[in-house]
Short mmCIF file of C-alpha atoms and ligand atoms in Angstrom, two decimals:
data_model
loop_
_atom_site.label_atom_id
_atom_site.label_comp_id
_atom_site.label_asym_id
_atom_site.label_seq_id
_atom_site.Cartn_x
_atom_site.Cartn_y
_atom_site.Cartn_z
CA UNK L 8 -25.82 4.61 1.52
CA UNK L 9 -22.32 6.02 1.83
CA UNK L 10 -19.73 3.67 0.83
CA UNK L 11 -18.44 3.16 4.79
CA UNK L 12 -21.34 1.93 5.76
CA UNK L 13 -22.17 -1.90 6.73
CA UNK L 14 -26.07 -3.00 7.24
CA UNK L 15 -26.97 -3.13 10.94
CA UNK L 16 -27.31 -6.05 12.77
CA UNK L 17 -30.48 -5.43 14.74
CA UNK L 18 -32.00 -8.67 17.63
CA UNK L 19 -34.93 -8.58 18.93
CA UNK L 20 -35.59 -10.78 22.08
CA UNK L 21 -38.00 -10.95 24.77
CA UNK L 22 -40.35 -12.68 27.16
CA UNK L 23 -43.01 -15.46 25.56
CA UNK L 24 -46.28 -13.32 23.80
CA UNK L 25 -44.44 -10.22 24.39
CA UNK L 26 -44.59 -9.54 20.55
CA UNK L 27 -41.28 -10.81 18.87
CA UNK L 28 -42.59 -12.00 16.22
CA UNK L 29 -45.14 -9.56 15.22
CA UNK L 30 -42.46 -6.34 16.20
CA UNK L 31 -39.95 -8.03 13.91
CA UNK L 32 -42.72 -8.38 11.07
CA UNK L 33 -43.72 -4.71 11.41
CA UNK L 34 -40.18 -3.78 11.73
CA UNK L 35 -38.92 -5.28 8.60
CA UNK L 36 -42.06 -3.93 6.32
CA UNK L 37 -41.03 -0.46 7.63
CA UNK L 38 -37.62 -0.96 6.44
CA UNK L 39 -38.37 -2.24 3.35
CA UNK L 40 -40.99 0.32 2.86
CA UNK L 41 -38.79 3.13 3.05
CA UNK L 42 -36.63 1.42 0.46
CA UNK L 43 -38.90 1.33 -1.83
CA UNK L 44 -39.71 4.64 -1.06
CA UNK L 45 -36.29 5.57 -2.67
CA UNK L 46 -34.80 6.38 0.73
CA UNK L 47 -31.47 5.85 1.27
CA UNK L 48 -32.10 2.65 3.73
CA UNK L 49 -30.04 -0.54 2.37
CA UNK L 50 -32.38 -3.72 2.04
CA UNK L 51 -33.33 -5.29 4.95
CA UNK L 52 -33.64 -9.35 5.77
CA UNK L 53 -35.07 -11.16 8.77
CA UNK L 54 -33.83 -13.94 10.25
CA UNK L 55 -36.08 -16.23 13.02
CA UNK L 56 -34.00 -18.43 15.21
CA UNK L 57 -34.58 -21.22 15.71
CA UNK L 58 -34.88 -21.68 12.15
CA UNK L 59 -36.73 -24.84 11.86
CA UNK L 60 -36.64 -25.34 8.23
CA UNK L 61 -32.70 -26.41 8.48
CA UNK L 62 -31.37 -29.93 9.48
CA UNK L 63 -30.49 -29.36 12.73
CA UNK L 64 -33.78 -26.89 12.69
CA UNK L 65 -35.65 -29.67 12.31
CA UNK L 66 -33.65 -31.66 14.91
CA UNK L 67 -34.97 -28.55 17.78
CA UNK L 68 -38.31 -28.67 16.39
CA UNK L 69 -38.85 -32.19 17.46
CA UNK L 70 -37.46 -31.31 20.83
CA UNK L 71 -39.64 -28.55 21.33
CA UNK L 72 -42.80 -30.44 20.13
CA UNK L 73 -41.27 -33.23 22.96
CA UNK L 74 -41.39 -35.37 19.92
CA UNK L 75 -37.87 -36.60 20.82
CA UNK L 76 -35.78 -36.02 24.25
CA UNK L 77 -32.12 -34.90 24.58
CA UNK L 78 -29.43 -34.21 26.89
CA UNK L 79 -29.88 -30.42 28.23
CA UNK L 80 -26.26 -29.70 26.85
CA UNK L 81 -27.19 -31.68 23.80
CA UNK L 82 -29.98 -29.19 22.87
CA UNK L 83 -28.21 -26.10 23.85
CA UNK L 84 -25.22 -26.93 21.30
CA UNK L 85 -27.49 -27.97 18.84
CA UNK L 86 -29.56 -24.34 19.19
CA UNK L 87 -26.12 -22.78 18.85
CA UNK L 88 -24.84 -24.48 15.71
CA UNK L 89 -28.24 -23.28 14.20
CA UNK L 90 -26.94 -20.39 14.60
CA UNK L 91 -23.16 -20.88 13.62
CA UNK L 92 -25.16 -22.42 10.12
CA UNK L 93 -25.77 -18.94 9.25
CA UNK L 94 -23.36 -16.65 10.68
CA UNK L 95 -21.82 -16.56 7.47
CA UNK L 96 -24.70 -15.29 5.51
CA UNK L 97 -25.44 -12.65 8.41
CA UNK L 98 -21.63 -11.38 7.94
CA UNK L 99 -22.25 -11.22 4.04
CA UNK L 100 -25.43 -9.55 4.07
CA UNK L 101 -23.81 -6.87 6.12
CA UNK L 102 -20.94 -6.26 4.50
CA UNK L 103 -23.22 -5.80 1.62
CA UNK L 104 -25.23 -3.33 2.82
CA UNK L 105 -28.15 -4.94 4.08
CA UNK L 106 -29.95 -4.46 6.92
CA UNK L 107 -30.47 -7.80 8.99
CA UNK L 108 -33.14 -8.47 11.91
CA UNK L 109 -33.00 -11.44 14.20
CA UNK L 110 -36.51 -12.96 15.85
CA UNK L 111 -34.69 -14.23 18.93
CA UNK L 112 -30.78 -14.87 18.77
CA UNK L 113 -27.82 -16.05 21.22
CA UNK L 114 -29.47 -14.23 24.52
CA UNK L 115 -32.33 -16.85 24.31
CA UNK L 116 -30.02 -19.50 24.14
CA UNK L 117 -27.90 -18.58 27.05
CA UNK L 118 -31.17 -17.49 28.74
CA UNK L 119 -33.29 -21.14 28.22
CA UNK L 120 -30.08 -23.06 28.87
CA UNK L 121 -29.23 -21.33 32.47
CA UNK L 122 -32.76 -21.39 33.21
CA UNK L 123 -32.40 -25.00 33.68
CA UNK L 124 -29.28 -24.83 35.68
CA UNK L 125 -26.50 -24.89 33.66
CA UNK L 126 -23.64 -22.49 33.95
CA UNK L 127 -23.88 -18.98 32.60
CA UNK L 128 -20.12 -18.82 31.34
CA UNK L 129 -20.93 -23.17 30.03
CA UNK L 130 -23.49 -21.59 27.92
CA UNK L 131 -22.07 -18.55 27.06
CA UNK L 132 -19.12 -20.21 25.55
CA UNK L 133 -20.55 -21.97 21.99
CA UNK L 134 -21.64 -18.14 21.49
CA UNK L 135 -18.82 -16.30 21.37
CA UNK L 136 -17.51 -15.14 17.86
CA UNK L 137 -20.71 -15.22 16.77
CA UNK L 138 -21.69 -11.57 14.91
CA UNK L 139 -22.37 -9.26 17.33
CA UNK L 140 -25.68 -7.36 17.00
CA UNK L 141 -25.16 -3.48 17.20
CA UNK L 142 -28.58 -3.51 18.75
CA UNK L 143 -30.73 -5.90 20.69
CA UNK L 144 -34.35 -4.58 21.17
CA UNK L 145 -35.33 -6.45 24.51
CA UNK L 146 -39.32 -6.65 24.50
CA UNK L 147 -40.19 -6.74 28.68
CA UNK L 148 -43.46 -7.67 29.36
CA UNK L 149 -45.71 -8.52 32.78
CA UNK L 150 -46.55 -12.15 33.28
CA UNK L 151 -50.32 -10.85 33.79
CA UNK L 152 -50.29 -8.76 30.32
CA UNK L 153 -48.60 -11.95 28.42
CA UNK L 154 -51.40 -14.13 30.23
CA UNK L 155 -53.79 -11.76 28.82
CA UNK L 156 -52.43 -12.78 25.43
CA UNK L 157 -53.82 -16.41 25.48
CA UNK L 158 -52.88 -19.58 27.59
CA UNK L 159 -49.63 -21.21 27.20
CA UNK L 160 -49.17 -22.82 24.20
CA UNK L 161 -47.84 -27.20 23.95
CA UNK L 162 -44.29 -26.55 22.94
CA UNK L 163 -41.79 -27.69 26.17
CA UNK L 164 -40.60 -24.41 27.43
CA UNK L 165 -44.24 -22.73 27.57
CA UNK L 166 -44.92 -23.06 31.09
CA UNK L 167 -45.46 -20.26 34.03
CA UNK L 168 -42.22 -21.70 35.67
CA UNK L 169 -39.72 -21.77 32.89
CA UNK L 170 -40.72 -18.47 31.82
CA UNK L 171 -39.92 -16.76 35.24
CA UNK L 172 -36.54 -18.36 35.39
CA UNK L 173 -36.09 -17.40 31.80
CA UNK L 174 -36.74 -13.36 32.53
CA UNK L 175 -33.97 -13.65 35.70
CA UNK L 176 -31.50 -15.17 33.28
CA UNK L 177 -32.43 -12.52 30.52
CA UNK L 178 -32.09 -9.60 32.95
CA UNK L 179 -28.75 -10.74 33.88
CA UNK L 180 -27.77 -10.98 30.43
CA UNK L 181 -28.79 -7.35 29.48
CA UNK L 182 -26.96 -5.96 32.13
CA UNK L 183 -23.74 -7.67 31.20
CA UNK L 184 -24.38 -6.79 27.44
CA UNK L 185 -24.34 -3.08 28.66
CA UNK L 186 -21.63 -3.31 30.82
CA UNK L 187 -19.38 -5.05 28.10
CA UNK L 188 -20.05 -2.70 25.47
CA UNK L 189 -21.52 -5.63 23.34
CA UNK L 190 -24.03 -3.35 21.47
CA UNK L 191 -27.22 -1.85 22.42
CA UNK L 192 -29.15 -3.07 24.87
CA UNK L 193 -32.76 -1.42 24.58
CA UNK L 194 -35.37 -2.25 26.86
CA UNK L 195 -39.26 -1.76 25.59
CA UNK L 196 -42.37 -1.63 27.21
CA UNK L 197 -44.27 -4.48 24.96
CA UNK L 198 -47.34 -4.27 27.40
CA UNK L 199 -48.88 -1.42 24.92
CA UNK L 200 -50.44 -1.84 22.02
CA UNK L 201 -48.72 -3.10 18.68
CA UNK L 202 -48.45 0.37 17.34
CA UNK L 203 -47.59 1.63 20.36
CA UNK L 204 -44.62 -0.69 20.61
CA UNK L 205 -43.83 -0.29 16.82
CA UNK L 206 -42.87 3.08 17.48
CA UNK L 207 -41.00 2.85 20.53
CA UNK L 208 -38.56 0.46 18.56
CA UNK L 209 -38.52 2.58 15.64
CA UNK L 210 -37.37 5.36 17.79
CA UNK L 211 -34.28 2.91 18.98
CA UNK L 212 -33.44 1.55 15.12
CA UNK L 213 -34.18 4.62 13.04
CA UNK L 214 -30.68 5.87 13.89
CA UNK L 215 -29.34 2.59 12.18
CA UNK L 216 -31.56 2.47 9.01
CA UNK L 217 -29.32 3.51 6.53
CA UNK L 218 -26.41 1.50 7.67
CA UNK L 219 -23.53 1.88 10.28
CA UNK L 220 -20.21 2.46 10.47
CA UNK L 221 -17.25 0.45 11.36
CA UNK L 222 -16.41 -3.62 11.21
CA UNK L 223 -18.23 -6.53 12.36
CA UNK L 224 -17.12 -7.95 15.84
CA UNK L 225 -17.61 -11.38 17.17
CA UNK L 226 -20.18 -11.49 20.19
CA UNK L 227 -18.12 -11.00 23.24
CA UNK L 228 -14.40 -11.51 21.31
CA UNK L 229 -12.23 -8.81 22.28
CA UNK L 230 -10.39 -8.60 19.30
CA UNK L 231 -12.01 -8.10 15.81
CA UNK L 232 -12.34 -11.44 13.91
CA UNK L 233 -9.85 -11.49 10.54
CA UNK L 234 -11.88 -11.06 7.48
CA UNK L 235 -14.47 -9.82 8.81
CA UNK L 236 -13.49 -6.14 8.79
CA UNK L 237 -15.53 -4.11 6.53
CA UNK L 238 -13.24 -2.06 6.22
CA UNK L 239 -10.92 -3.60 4.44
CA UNK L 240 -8.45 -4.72 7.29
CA UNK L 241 -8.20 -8.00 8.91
N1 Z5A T 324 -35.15 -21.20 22.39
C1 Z5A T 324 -34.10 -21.79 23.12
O1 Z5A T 324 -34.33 -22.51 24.07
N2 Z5A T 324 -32.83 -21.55 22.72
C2 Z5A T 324 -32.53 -20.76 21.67
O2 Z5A T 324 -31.33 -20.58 21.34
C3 Z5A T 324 -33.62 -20.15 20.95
C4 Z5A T 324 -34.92 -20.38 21.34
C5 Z5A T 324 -33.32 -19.26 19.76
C6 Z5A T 324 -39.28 -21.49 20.45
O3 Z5A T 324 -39.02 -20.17 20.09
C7 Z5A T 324 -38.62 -21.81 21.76
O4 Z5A T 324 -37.22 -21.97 21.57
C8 Z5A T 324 -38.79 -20.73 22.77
C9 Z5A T 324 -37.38 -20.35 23.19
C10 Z5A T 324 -36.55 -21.50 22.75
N3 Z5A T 324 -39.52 -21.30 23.90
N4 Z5A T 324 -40.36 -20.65 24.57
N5 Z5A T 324 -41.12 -20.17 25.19
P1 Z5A T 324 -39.96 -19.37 19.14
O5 Z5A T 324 -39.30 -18.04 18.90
O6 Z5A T 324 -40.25 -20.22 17.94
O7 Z5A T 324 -41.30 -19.16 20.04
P2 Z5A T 324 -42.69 -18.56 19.52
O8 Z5A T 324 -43.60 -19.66 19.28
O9 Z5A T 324 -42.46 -17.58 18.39
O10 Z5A T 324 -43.25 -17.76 20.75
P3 Z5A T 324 -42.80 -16.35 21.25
O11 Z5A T 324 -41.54 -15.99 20.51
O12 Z5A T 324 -42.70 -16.34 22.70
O13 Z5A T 324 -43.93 -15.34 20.85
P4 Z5A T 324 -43.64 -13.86 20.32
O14 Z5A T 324 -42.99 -13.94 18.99
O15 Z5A T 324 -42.93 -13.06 21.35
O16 Z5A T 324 -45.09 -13.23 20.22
P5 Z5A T 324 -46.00 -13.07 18.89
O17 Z5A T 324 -46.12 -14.39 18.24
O18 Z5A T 324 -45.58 -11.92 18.10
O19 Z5A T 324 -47.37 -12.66 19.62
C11 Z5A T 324 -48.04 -13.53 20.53
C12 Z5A T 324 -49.56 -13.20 20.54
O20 Z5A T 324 -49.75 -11.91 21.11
C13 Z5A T 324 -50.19 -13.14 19.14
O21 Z5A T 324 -51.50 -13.57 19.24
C14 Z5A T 324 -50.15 -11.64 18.80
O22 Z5A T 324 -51.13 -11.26 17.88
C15 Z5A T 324 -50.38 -11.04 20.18
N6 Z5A T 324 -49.73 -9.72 20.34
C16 Z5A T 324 -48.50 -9.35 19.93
N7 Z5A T 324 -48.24 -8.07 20.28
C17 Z5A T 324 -49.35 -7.63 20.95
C18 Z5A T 324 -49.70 -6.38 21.57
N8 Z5A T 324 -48.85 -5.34 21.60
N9 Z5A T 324 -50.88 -6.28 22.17
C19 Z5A T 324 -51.75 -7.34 22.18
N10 Z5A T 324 -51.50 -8.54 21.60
C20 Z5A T 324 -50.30 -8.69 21.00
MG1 MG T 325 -42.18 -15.58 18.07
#
């Protein structure tokens, strides 16, 4: 890896059963595959959010289970600062070299949260400075496909309803992502089979597997965040 080079910051959201979790499994063997391989690819780490194991993890896990009830702005903070707990150790691993994969990030919070009626811009705002990913993989699948995948499962949000609302809020959120330059925005067919979809986002991250160039921005902060310029410039 030349020495200019960060680790990318690569999300990967989508639709319930579209494949997240499998995609971001597959995704992060390749990587790590072709490191061991000797190839010039930086090591790679995946992240899942929510990450339940944390204390506030644990907090949304309850929720979700409908073990516990909280205010809808309650929640949606509380998803963020899961989040915020380990923006720090995204930056680092970054700046180090490595490669970092999210399973879900800040588009499904803004997208769950609006869903239910709050305000875009309200839940937008906890967000902002977050790291910005220099690619978001967005896995779009038909309700009738995902219903082919098994029934809903118990957890709160799994229901035909929420879900609809859910892809509205998400396609609004791509398009703004595009328009405001925050990243890549890559849409994938996740109707096809595993490998089928494997490949269609390696085609998308291959150009970022041996690192990027240039700084670290905060998600939708106009100006670069101080220290956290690769570079060496705050
Ligand atoms: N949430 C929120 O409100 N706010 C936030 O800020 C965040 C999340 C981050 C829990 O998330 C809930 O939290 C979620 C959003 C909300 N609520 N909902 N719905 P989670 O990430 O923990 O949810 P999950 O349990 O992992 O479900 P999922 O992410 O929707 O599933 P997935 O990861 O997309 O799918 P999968 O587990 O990889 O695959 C599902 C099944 O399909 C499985 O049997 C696979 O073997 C099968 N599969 C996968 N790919 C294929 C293909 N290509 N063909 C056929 N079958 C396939
Ligand atoms: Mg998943």
């Amino acid at each position: 890896m030349s020495s200019s080079k960060r680790g990318a910051f690569i999300v990967i959201e989508g639709l319930d059963r579209s494949g997240k979790s499998t995609q971001a499994s597959l995704l992060h063997d390749r990587l790590q595959d072709r490191q061991d391989a000797g190839a010039t690819t930086p090591k790679v780490v995946l992240l899942k959010f929510p990450d339940r194991t944390t204390a506030i993890g644990k907090m949304i896990d309850a929720y979700l289970r409908s073990e516990s009830e909280l205010d809808d702005r309650a929640i949606h903070l509380l998803f963020s600062a899961n989040r915020w707990e380990l923006a720090s150790t995204i930056v680092a691993h970054l700046a180090q070299g490595t490669t970092v994969l999210a399973d879900r990030y800040a588009f499904s919070g803004i997208a769950f949260s609006a869903r239910k009626g709050l305000s875009y811009e309200w839940c937008r705002a906890p967000e902002v400075g977050l790291p910005a990913p220099d690619l978001t993989l967005f896995l779009n699948i038909s309700p009738d496909v995902a219903a082919a995948r098994g029934g809903y499962g118990l957890e709160r949000y799994e229901k035909e309803e929420v879900q609809k609302g859910v892809r509205r809020v998400f396609n609004k959120i791509g398009r703004a992502v595009q328009e405001e330059g925050e990243g890549k925005w890559v849409e994938i067919d996740a109707g096809k089979t595993k490998e089928e979809v494997a490949e269609e986002l390696w085609k998308a991250v291959e150009p970022l597997a041996s690192g990027v160039q240039g700084s670290i921005s905060g998600l939708w902060e106009i100006s670069l965040i101080p220290g956290r310029d690769t570079q060496g410039g705050t």
